Coordinates of C-alpha atoms in Angstrom, one line a residue:
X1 CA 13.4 -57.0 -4.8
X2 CA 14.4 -56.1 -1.5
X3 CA 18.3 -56.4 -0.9
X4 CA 19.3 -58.4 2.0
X5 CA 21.0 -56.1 5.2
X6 CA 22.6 -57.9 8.1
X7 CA 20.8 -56.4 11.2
X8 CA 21.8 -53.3 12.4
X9 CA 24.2 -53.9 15.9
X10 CA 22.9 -53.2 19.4
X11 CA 24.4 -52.4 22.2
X12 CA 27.8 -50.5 22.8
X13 CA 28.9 -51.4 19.3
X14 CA 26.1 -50.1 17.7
X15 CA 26.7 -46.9 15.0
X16 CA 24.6 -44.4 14.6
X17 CA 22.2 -44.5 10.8
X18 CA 23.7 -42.3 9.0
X19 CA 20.4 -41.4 6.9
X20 CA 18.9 -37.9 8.0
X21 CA 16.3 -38.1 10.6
X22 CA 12.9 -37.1 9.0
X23 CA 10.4 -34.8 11.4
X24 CA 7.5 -32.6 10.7
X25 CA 8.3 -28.8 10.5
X26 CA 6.1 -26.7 9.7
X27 CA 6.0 -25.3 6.3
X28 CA 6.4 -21.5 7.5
X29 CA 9.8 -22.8 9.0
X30 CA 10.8 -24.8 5.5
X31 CA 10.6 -21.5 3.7
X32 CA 12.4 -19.7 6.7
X33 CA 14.8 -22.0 6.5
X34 CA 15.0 -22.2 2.8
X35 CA 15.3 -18.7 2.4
X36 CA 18.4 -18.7 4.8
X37 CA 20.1 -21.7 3.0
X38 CA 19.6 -19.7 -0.5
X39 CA 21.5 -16.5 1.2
X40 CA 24.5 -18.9 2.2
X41 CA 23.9 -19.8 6.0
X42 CA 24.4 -23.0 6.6
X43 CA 24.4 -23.1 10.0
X44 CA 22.1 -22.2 12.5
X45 CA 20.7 -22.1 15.6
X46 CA 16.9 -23.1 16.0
X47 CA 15.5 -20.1 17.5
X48 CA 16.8 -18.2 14.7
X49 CA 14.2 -19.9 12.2
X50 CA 11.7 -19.2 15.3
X51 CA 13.1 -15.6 15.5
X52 CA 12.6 -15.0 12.1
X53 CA 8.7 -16.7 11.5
X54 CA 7.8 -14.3 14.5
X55 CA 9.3 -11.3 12.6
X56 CA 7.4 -12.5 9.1
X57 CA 4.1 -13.4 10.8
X58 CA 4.3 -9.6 12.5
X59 CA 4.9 -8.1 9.4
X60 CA 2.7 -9.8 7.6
X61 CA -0.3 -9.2 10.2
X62 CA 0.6 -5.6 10.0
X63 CA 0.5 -5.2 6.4
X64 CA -3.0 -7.2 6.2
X65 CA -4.4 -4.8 9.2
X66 CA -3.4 -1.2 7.0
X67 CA -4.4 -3.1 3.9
X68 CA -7.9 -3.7 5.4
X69 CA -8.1 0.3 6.4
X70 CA -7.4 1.1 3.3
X71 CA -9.9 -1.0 2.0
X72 CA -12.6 0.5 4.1
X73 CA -11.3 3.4 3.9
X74 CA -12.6 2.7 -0.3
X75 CA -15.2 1.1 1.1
X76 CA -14.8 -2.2 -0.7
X77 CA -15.0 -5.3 0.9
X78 CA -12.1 -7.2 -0.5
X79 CA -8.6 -6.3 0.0
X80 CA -6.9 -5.8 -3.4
X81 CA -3.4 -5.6 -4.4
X82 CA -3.1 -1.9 -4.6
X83 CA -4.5 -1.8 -0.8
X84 CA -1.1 -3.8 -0.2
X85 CA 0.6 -2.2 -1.9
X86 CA 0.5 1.3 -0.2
X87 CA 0.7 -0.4 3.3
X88 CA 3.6 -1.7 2.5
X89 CA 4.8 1.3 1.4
X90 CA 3.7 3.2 4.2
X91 CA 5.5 0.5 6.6
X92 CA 8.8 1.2 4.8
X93 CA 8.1 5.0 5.1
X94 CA 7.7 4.7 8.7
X95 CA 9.8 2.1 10.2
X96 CA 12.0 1.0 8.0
X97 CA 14.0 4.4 7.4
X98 CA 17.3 4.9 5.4
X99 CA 20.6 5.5 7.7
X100 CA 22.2 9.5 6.4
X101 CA 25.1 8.7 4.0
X102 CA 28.7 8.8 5.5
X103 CA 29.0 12.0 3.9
X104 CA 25.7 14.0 5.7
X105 CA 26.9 12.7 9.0
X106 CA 30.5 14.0 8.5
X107 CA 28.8 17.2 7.7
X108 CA 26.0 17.4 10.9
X109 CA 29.0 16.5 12.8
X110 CA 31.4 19.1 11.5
X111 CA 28.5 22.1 12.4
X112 CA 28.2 20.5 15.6
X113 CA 32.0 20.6 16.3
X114 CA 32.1 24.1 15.1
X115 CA 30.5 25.0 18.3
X116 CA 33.8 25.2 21.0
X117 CA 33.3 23.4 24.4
X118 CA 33.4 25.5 27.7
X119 CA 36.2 25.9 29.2
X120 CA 36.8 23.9 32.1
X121 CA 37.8 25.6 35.7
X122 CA 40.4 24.6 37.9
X123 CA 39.4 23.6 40.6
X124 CA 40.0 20.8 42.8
X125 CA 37.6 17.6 43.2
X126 CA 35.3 15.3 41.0
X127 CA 34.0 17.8 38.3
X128 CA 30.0 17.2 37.3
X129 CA 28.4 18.3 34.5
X130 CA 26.0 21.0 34.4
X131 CA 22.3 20.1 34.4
X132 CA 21.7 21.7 30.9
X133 CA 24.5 19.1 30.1
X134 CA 23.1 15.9 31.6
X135 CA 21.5 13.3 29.7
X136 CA 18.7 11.9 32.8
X137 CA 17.4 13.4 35.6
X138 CA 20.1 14.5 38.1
X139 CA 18.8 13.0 41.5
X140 CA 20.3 13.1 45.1
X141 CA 19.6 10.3 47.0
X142 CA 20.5 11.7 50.2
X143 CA 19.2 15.4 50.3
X144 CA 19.7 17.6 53.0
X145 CA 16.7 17.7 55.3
X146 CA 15.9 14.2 55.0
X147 CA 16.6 12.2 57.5
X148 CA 19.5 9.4 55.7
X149 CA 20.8 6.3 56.5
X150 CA 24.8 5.4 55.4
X151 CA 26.4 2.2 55.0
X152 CA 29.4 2.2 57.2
X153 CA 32.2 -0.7 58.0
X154 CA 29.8 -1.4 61.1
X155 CA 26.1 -1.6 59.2
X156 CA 23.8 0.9 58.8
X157 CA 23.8 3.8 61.0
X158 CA 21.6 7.0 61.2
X159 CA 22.7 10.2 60.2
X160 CA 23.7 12.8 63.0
X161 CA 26.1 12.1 65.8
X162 CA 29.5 12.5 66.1
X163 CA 30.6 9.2 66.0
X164 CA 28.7 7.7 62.8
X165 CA 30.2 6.2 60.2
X166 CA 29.9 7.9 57.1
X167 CA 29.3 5.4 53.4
X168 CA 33.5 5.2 53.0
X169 CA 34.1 4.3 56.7
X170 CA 35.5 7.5 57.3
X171 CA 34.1 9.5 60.7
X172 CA 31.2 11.7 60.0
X173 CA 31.0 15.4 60.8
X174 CA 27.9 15.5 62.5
X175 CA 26.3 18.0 60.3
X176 CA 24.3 15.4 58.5
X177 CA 25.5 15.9 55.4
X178 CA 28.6 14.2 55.7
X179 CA 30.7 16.3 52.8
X180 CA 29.4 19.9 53.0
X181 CA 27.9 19.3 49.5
X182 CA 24.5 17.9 50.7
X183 CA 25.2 15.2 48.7
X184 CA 26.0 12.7 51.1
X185 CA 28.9 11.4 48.2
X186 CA 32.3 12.8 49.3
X187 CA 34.4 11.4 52.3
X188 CA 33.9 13.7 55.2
X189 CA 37.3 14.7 57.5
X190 CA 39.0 11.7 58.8

């Protein structure tokens, strides 16, 4: 009993089916996909579902490599639940760590601001901070007594002479240095 259609149109008047397209996902991706439509998302990208199967396979692989130590580690030859278990546990214990309540962090951060901040001078120019202060290494790209090369509005030049052009355009001093700093990052007279 097979109901009679009239043959779908062709061409430039044709409409797309409206019934869903069926294709083969695989069934990690189903439950992926499953699990986001249970929490609400109904909307997604697809390399979130390929996102998140990576994350669950790494667990997973994880968890079955401590379970196996701690199987050996019994030596038994089978991986049981309890061997699980604890690696899962000792996953959560070590990478998978609590944030400090609101109410620790306002405390760490009122001992810390306990401590006042040093008092800044007055002088003139760019002010640096100190190198117990800085957070990397504190590195000087054009030291003195190595022989430097500047950007100027005419190309590269050498340090040295009179008439070079220091990195700001501005006429160098001729002592090499540029800015009296021996950091080659000031502009030099002018």
């Amino acid at each position: 009993a097979m109901a009679n259609k009239a043959p779908a149109p062709t061409g430039a008047g044709a409409v797309p089916s409206q019934q869903p397209v069926m294709r083969k996902i695989p069934l990690d991706a189903a439950v992926v996909m499953n699990v986001l439509r249970s929490m609400g998302v109904d909307d997604w990208e697809p390399r979130v579902v390929n996102q998140l199967m990576e994350f669950v396979h790494r667990y997973t692989s994880e968890v079955l490599e401590e379970s196996f130590v701690y199987c050996e580690h019994a030596e038994r030859s089978e991986i049981k639940i309890d061997d699980v278990k604890l690696a899962i546990l000792a996953k959560l214990q070590t990478q998978y760590t609590k944030p400090p309540t609101a109410e620790a962090m306002h405390d760490h951060a009122a001992s810390l601001n306990r401590i006042p901040l040093p008092a800044l001078t007055n002088r003139p120019g760019i002010h640096m901070p100190q190198d117990e202060n800085l957070l990397s290494a504190n590195y000087q790209f054009f030291p003195r007594g190595v022989e430097a090369y500047e950007i100027g509005e005419e190309g590269i030049r050498r340090n040295g002479g009179d008439d070079d052009v220091d990195a700001y355009g501005g006429r160098g001093s001729g002592d090499g240095g540029g800015d009296g700093g021996g950091g080659g990052g000031g502009r030099s007279g002018g």
